[in-house]
XYZ file of C-alpha atoms in Angstrom:
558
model
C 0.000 0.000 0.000
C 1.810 3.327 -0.783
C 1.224 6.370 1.494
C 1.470 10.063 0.363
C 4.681 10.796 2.290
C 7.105 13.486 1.657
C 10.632 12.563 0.266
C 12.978 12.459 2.555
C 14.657 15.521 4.746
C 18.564 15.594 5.552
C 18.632 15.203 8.818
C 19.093 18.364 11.043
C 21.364 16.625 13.272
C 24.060 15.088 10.875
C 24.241 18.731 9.617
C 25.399 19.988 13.362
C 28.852 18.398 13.511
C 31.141 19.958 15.355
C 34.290 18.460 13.926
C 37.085 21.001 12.626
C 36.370 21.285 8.803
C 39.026 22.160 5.998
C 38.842 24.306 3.540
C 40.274 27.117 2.010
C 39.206 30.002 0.306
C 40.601 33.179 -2.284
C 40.932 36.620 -0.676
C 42.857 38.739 -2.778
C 45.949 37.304 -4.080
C 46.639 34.391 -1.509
C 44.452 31.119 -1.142
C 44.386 31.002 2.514
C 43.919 27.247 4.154
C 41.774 26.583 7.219
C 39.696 24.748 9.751
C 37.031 25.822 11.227
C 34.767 24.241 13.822
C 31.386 26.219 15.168
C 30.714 27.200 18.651
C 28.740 24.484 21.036
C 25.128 26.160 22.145
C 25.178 29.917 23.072
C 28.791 30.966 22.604
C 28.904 33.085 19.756
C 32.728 34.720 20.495
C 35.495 33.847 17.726
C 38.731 32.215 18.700
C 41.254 32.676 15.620
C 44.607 30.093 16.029
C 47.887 30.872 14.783
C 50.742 27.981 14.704
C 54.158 27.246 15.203
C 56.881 26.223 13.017
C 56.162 22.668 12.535
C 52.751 22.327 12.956
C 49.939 22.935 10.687
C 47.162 23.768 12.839
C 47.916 25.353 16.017
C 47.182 23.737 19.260
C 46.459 19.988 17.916
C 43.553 18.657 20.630
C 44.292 21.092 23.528
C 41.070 23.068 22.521
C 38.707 20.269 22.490
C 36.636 22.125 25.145
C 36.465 25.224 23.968
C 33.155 26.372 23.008
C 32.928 29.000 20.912
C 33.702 29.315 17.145
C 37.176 28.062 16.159
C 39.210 29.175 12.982
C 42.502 27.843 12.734
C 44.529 29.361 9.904
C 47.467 27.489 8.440
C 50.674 29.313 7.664
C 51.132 27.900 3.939
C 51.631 30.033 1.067
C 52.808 29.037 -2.188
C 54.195 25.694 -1.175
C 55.767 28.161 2.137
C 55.193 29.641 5.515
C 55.150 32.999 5.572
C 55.093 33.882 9.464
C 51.784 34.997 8.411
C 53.547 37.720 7.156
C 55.411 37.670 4.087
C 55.884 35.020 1.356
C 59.031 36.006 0.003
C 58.458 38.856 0.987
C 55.353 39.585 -0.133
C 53.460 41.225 2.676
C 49.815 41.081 0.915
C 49.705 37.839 2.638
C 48.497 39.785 5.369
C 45.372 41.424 3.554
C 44.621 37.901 2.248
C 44.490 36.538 5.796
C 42.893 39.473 7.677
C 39.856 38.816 4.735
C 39.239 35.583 5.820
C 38.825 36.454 9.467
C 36.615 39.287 8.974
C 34.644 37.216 6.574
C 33.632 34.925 8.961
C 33.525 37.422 11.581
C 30.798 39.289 9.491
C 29.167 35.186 8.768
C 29.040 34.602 12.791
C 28.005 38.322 13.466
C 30.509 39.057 15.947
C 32.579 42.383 16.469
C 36.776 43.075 17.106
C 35.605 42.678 20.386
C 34.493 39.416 20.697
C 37.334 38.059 19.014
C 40.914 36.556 20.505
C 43.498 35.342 18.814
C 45.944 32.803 19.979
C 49.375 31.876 18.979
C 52.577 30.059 20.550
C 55.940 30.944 18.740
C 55.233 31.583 15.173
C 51.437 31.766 16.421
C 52.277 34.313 19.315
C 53.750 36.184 16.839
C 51.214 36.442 14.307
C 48.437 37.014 17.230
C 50.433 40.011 18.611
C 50.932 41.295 14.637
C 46.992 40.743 13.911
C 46.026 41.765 16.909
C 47.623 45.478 16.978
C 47.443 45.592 13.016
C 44.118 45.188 12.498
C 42.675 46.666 15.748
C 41.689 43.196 17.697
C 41.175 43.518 21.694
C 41.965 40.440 22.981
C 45.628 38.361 22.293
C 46.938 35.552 23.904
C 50.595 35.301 22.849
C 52.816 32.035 23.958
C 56.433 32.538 23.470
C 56.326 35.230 20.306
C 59.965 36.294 18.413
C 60.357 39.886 18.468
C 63.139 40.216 15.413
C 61.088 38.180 12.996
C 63.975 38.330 10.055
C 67.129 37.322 12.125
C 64.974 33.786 13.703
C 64.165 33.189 10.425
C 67.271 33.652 8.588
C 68.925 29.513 8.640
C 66.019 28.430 10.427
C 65.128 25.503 7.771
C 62.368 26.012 5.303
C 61.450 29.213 6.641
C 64.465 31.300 6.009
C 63.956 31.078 2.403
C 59.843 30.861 2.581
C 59.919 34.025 4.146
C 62.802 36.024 2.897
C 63.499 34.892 0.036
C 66.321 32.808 -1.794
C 69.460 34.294 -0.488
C 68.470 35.733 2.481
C 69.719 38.653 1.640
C 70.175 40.796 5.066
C 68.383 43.856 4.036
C 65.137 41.861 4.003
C 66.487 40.098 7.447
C 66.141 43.890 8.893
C 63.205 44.545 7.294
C 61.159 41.626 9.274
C 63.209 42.586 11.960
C 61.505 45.983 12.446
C 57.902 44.224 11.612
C 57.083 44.087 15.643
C 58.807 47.209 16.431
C 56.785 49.589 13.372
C 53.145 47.738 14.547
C 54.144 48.374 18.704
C 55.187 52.424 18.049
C 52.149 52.677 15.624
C 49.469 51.494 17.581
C 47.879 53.858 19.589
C 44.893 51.914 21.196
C 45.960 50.864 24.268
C 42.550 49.478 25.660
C 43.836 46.135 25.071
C 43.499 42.814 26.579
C 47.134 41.351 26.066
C 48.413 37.964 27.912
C 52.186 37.122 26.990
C 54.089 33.716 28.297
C 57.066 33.068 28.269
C 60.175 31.318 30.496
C 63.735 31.815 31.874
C 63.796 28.297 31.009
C 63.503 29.235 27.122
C 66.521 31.007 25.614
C 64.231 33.072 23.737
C 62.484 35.126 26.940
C 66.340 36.936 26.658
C 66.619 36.465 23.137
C 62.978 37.691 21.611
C 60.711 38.181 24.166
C 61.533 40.581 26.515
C 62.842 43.027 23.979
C 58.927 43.687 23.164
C 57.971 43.966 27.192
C 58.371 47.673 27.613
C 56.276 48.698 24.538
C 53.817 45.722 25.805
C 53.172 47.307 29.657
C 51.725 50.359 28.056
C 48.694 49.065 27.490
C 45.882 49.215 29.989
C 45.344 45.388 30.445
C 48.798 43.537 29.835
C 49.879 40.219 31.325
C 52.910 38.707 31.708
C 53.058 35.417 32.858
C 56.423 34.110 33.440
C 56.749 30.251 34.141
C 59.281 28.508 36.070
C 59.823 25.360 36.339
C 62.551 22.409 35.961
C 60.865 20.994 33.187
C 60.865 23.820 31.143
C 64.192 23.247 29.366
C 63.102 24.245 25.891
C 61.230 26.626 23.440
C 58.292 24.240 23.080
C 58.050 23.181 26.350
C 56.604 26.537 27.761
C 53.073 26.259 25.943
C 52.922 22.483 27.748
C 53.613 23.505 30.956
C 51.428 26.563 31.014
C 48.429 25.242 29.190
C 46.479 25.127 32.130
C 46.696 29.017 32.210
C 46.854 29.905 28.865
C 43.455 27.597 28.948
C 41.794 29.764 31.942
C 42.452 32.654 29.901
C 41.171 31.549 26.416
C 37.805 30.137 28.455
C 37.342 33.758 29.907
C 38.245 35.634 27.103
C 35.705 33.951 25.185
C 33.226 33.939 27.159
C 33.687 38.169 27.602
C 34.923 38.267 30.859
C 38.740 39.328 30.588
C 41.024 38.907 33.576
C 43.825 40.914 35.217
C 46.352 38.967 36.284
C 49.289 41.585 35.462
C 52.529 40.537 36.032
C 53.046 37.110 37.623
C 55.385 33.882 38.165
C 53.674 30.585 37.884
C 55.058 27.294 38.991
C 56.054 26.027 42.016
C 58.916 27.911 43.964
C 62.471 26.832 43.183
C 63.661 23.349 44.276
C 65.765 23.140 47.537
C 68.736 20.842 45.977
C 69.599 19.000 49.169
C 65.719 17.977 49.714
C 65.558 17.056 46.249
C 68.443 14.885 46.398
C 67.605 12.941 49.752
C 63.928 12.215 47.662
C 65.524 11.163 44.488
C 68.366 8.937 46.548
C 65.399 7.718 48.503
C 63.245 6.745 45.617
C 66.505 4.775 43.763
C 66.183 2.730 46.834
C 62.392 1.926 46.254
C 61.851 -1.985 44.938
C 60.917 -0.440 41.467
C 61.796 0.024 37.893
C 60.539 1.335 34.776
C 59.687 -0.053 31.281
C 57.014 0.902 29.068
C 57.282 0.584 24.762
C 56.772 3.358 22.611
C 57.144 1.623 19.224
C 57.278 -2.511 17.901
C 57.328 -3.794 14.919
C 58.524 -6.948 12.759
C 61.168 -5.919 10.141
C 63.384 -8.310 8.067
C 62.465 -10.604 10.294
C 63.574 -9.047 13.319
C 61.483 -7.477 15.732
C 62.301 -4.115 16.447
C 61.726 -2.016 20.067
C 61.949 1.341 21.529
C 60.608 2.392 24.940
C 61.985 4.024 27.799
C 63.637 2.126 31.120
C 65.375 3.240 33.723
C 65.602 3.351 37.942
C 63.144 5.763 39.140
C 65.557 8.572 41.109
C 69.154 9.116 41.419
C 71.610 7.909 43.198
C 72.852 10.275 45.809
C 76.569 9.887 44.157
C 74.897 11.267 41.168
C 73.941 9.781 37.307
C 75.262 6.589 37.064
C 75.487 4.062 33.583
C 72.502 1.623 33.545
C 72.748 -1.634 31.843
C 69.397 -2.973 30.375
C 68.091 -6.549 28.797
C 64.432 -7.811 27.274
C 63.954 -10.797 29.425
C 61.547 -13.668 28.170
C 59.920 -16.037 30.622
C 57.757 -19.385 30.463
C 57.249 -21.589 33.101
C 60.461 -20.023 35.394
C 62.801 -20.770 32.287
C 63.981 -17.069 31.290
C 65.928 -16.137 27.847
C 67.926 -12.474 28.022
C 68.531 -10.329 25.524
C 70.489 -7.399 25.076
C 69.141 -4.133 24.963
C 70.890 -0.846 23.286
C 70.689 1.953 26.178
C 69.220 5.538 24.091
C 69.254 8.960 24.878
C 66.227 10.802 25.690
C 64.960 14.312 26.230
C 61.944 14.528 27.729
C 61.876 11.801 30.531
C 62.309 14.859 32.891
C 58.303 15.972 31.902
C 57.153 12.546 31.651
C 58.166 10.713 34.871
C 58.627 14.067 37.110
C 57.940 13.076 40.780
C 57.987 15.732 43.171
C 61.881 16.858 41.846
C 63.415 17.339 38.935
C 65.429 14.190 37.260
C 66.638 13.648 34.248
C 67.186 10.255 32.637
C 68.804 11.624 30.307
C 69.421 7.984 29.134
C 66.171 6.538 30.000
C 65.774 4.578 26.279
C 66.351 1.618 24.829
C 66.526 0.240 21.592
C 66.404 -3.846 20.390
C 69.772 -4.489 18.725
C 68.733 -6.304 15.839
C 69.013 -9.813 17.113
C 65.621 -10.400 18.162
C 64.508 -12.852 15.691
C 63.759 -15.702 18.309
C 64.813 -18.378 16.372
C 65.918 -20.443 19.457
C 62.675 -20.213 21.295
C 60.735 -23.327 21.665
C 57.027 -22.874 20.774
C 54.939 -21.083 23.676
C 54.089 -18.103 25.186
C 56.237 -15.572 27.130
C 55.721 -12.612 29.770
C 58.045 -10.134 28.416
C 59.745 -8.113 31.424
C 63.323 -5.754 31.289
C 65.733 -5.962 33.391
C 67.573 -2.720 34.052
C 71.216 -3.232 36.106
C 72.946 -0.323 37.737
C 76.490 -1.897 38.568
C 77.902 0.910 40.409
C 75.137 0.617 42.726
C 74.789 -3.105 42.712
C 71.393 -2.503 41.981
C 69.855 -5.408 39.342
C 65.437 -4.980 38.948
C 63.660 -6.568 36.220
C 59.888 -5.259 35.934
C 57.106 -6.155 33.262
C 56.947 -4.621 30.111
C 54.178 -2.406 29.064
C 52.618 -0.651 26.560
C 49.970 2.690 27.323
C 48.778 1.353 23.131
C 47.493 -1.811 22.418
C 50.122 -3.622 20.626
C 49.481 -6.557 18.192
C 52.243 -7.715 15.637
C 52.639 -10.993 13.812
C 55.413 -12.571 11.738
C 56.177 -16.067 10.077
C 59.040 -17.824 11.659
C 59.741 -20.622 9.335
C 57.007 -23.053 11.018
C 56.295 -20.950 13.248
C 54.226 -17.650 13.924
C 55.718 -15.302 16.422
C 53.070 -13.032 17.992
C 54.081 -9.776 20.329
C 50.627 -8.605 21.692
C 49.893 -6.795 24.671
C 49.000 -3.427 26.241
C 48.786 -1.624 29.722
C 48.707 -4.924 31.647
C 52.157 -6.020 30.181
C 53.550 -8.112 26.691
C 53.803 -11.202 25.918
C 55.321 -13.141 23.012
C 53.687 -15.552 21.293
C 55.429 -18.438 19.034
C 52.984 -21.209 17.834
C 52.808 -23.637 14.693
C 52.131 -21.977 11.593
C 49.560 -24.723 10.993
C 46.429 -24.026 12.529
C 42.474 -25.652 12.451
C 41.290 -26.572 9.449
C 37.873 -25.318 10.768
C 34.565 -25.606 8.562
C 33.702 -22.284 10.141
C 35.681 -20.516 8.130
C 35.382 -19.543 4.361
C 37.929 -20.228 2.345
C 39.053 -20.629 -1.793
C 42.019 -20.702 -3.578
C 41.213 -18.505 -6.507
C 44.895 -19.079 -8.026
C 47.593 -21.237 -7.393
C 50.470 -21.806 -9.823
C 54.292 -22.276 -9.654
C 56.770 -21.100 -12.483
C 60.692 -20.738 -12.246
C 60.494 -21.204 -8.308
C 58.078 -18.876 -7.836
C 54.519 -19.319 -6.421
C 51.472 -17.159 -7.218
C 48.626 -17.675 -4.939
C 45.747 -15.504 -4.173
C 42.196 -16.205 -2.824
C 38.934 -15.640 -0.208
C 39.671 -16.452 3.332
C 37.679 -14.995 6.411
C 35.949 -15.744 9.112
C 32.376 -14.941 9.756
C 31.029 -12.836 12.017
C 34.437 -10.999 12.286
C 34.821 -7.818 10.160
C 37.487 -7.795 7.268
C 36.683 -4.732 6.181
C 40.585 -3.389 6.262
C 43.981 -4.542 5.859
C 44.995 -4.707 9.430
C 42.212 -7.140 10.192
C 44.284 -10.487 10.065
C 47.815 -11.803 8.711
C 47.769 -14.062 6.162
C 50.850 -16.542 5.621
C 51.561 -18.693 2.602
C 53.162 -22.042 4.197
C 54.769 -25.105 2.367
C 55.039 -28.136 4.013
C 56.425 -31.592 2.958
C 59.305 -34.212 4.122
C 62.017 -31.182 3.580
C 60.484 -28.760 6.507
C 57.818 -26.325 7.010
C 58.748 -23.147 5.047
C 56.594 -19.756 5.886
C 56.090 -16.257 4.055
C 54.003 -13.581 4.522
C 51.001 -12.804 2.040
C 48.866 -9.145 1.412
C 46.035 -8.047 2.190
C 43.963 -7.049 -0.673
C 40.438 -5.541 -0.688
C 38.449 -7.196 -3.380
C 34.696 -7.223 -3.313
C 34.521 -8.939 -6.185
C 35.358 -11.892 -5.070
C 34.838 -12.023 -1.511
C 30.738 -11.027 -1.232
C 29.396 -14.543 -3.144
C 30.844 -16.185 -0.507
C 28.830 -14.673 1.913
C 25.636 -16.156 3.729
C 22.320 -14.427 3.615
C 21.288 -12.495 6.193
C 25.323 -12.329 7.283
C 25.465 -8.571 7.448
C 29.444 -8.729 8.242
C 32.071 -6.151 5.673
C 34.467 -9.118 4.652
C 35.743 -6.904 1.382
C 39.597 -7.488 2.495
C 39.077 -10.467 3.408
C 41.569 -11.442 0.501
C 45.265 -12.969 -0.005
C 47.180 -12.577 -2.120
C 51.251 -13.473 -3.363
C 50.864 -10.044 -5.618
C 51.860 -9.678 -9.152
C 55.544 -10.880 -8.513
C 54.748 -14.260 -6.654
C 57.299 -15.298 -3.967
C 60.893 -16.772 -4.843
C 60.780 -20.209 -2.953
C 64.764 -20.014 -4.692
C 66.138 -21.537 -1.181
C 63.850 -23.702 -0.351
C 65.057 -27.867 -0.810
C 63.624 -29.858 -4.026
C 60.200 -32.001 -3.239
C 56.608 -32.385 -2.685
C 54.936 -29.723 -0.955
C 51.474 -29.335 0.730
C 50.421 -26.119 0.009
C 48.773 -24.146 2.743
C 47.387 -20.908 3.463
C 46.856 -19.408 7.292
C 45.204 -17.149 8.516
C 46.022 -15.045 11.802
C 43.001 -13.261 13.187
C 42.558 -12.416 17.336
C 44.070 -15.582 19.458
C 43.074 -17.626 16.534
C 45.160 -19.539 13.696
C 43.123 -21.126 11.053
C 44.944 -22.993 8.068
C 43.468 -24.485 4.882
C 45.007 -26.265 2.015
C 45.223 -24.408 -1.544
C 46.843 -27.616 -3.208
C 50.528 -29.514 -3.754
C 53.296 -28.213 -5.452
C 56.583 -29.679 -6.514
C 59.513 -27.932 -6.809
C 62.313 -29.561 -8.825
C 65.836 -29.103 -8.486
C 67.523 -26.363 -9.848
C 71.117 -27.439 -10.642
């Protein structure tokens, strides 16, 4: 029976996403490249991000819960930053970005005054630059360079970017004077201006305090100076005072602007000898660290980085740790050695009431950790870290803040390292798995030419998505009188192919749910003359399944 119904409606809600949206858009001579994400309820105030060298929108996820309109402007011009202002210098960049904002400012219907602008480095730059330029009220400035030509002159990209190819050093001066002409030109001084900075960044002496005196004229200036032990460089100042520089953004747009003046945050300065008697005190604690930043399989090695140390130091000072990855079944342990790395922010990572450093708090694998040895089982992965001078030896478990999952064939074997926050384990099983009937499975190609096999087919298991590469590992395996020879196989996504072997009513994505040799095939060169079974596994969760594709024989080839 049909109805008279209306078509359908997009749907009012899928059009009220708050998610940062690209784009970019044409104001006089300069495309000018963007996000922009609108405000959450009543919150109608504009909050316009600069960013730093390096980054391409400022601020990455710190802003997540800020509520009011969001345009982040990207400092690419030409292929080039421009320090938002001048592309070789060409300073109509500048009318090209002021458009934008006060395009959307006239599309949100807000005025200079409920606008801020925020910038660290770079950004704090630009913010102070807009802000007294154009005639904005409200500037939050992180960390800004004063002498704009002489930071960029050798500074990477940007040297050339912004003053062109040489560098000559009458456009160095020119940029130089770019915060000194806006500072003696402006003559509003019924501003709301918030500057951080550091002793702990060389550039408080080097940029920022050279544009304090012109700053403190104006009627609402901040200064907020941070100290602490863990600011030790330029791009550590925004981390440690994002708290603040949060508290101000939130009032700022929300109209309310606060007077903090001049002030020092962080804790007061650390009394050495206290610190000292904590840190020897914690070296004696029954405790060590070891978590992993990074693991993968590689040649058929598996590779490691993390960080491990002794939590404190010794009251004698730094002294040289020694460090091993330490397998363990069943009390049986097997030792590795493991490369000890420099690090440079273990300081801000694993601070505890005092400053420490670890300044070699890494590790690396060596390259030797292919396992080989290993019988078939599974392992609790732990590091042992050794501090001889102290006659200190404490092995702890290994974790991982990201769930880790990596698989390799091992000849006939499949070496798993999986694991997360509640420690790693290593995994080495047959190659051969179940030949289940709950699986679907067919060999859509098998053939062998001059000692290479080309194999490619449907295998996946329903019920479990295989909707993108990373959903299982596939291995080709060969296995006759000679040994059980492994190699990896790809993942291909292949529709095609894959969907007729579906069930009805089986609403599962099994598109990738493909193998395949590629184009190439794989050179079984090395392997011995004879009769081979031909299988194909599959690795998917704690599972192994295996089916045959068919026999091959491969002759010798003397």
């Amino acid at each position: 029976m049909k109805n008279s119904l209306p078509p359908l409606s997009p749907n009012y809600a899928t059009q009220k996403n708050r998610a940062y949206k690209e784009g970019v858009e044409v104001h006089g001579k300069w495309p000018v490249e963007f996000q922009f994400r609108p405000a959450q309820g009543d919150h109608r105030h504009l909050l316009v991000v600069f960013s730093s060298v390096g980054s391409k929108y400022g601020f990455g996820n710190a802003l997540e819960s800020v509520k009011c309109n969001i345009l982040r402007i990207r400092d690419h011009f030409d292929g080039g930053a421009s320090y938002y202002v001048a592309r070789n210098m060409d300073f109509s960049v500048t009318e090209s970005i002021q458009a934008l904002i006060a395009d959307y400012m006239r599309r949100l219907r807000v005025t200079r005054d409920e606008v801020t602008l925020l910038g660290a480095s770079k950004g704090g730059s630009a913010a102070l630059y807009y802000g007294l330029k154009y005639d904005y009220k409200n500037i939050v400035a992180s960390t800004p360079q004063y002498f704009l030509g002489s930071y960029s002159k050798g500074h990477g990209q940007l040297g050339d970017a912004v003053l062109g190819e040489g560098q000559s050093d009458e456009n160095v001066a020119i940029m130089d004077a770019v915060m000194k002409d806006v500072l003696e030109k402006d003559t509003d001084l019924k501003r709301n201006i918030y500057v951080v900075s550091s002793p702990g960044d060389y550039q408080y002496e080097q940029e920022v305090k050279h544009c304090l005196p012109a700053l403190r004229e104006y009627e609402n200036f901040n200064f907020l100076f941070v100290e602490s032990p863990t600011v030790r460089r330029h791009d550590e100042v925004v981390r440690q005072a994002l708290p603040s520089i949060l508290s101000i953004v939130y009032s700022l747009t929300e109209g309310a602007a606060p007077r903090w003046g001049e002030v020092r945050i962080g804790a007061d300065p650390e009394d050495p000898e206290v610190a000292a008697e904590y840190l020897a005190e914690l070296r004696k604690r029954d405790t060590a660290l070891a978590t992993l930043n990074r693991a993968e399989f590689a040649d058929g090695h598996l590779q490691l980085k993390g960080h491990a140390f002794l939590p404190g130091e010794s009251a004698d000072g730094p002294t040289a740790e020694t460090k091993q990855l330490v397998l363990e079944k069943n009390g049986e342990t097997w030792a590795y050695p493991l490369e000890t790395t420099k690090e440079i922010r273990l300081y801000r990572d694993y601070f505890d009431e005092y400053f420490c450093e670890y300044a070699t708090g890494g590790f690396a694998s060596q390259g030797d950790l292919t396992f080989t040895e290993l019988p078939q089982g599974t392992y609790d992965v732990s590091v042992c870290v050794t501090s001889k001078d102290e006659g200190i030896a404490r092995r702890t478990r290994l974790i991982s803040q990201n769930a880790v999952d990596r698989r390799q064939a091992c000849g006939d074997s499949e070496l798993l390292f999986r694991g997360g926050k509640g420690g790693l384990k290593v995994v080495k099983r047959s190659i051969v798995g179940v030949d289940s009937g709950g699986v679907c499975f067919s060999a859509e190609k098998v053939a062998v030419r001059d000692r290479k096999i080309q194999a490619e087919g449907v295998f996946f298991l329903p019920g479990r998505n295989a909707d993108r590469d990373a959903h299982a590992a596939y291995y080709l395996v060969l296995q006759g009188r000679a040994g059980c020879h492994s190699f990896p196989l790809s993942v291909q996504k292949n529709p095609d192919a894959v969907r007729p072997h579906k069930q009805p009513g089986d609403l599962g994505n099994y598109d990738s749910g493909y193998f395949s040799t590629g184009a190439d095939g794989i050179d079984v060169s090395d392997i011995p003359a004879g009769k081979y079974s031909l299988l194909v596994s599959m690795s998917v969760g704690g599972a192994l399944f295996t089916k045959k594709a068919g026999r091959v024989t491969l002759k010798n080839t003397r």
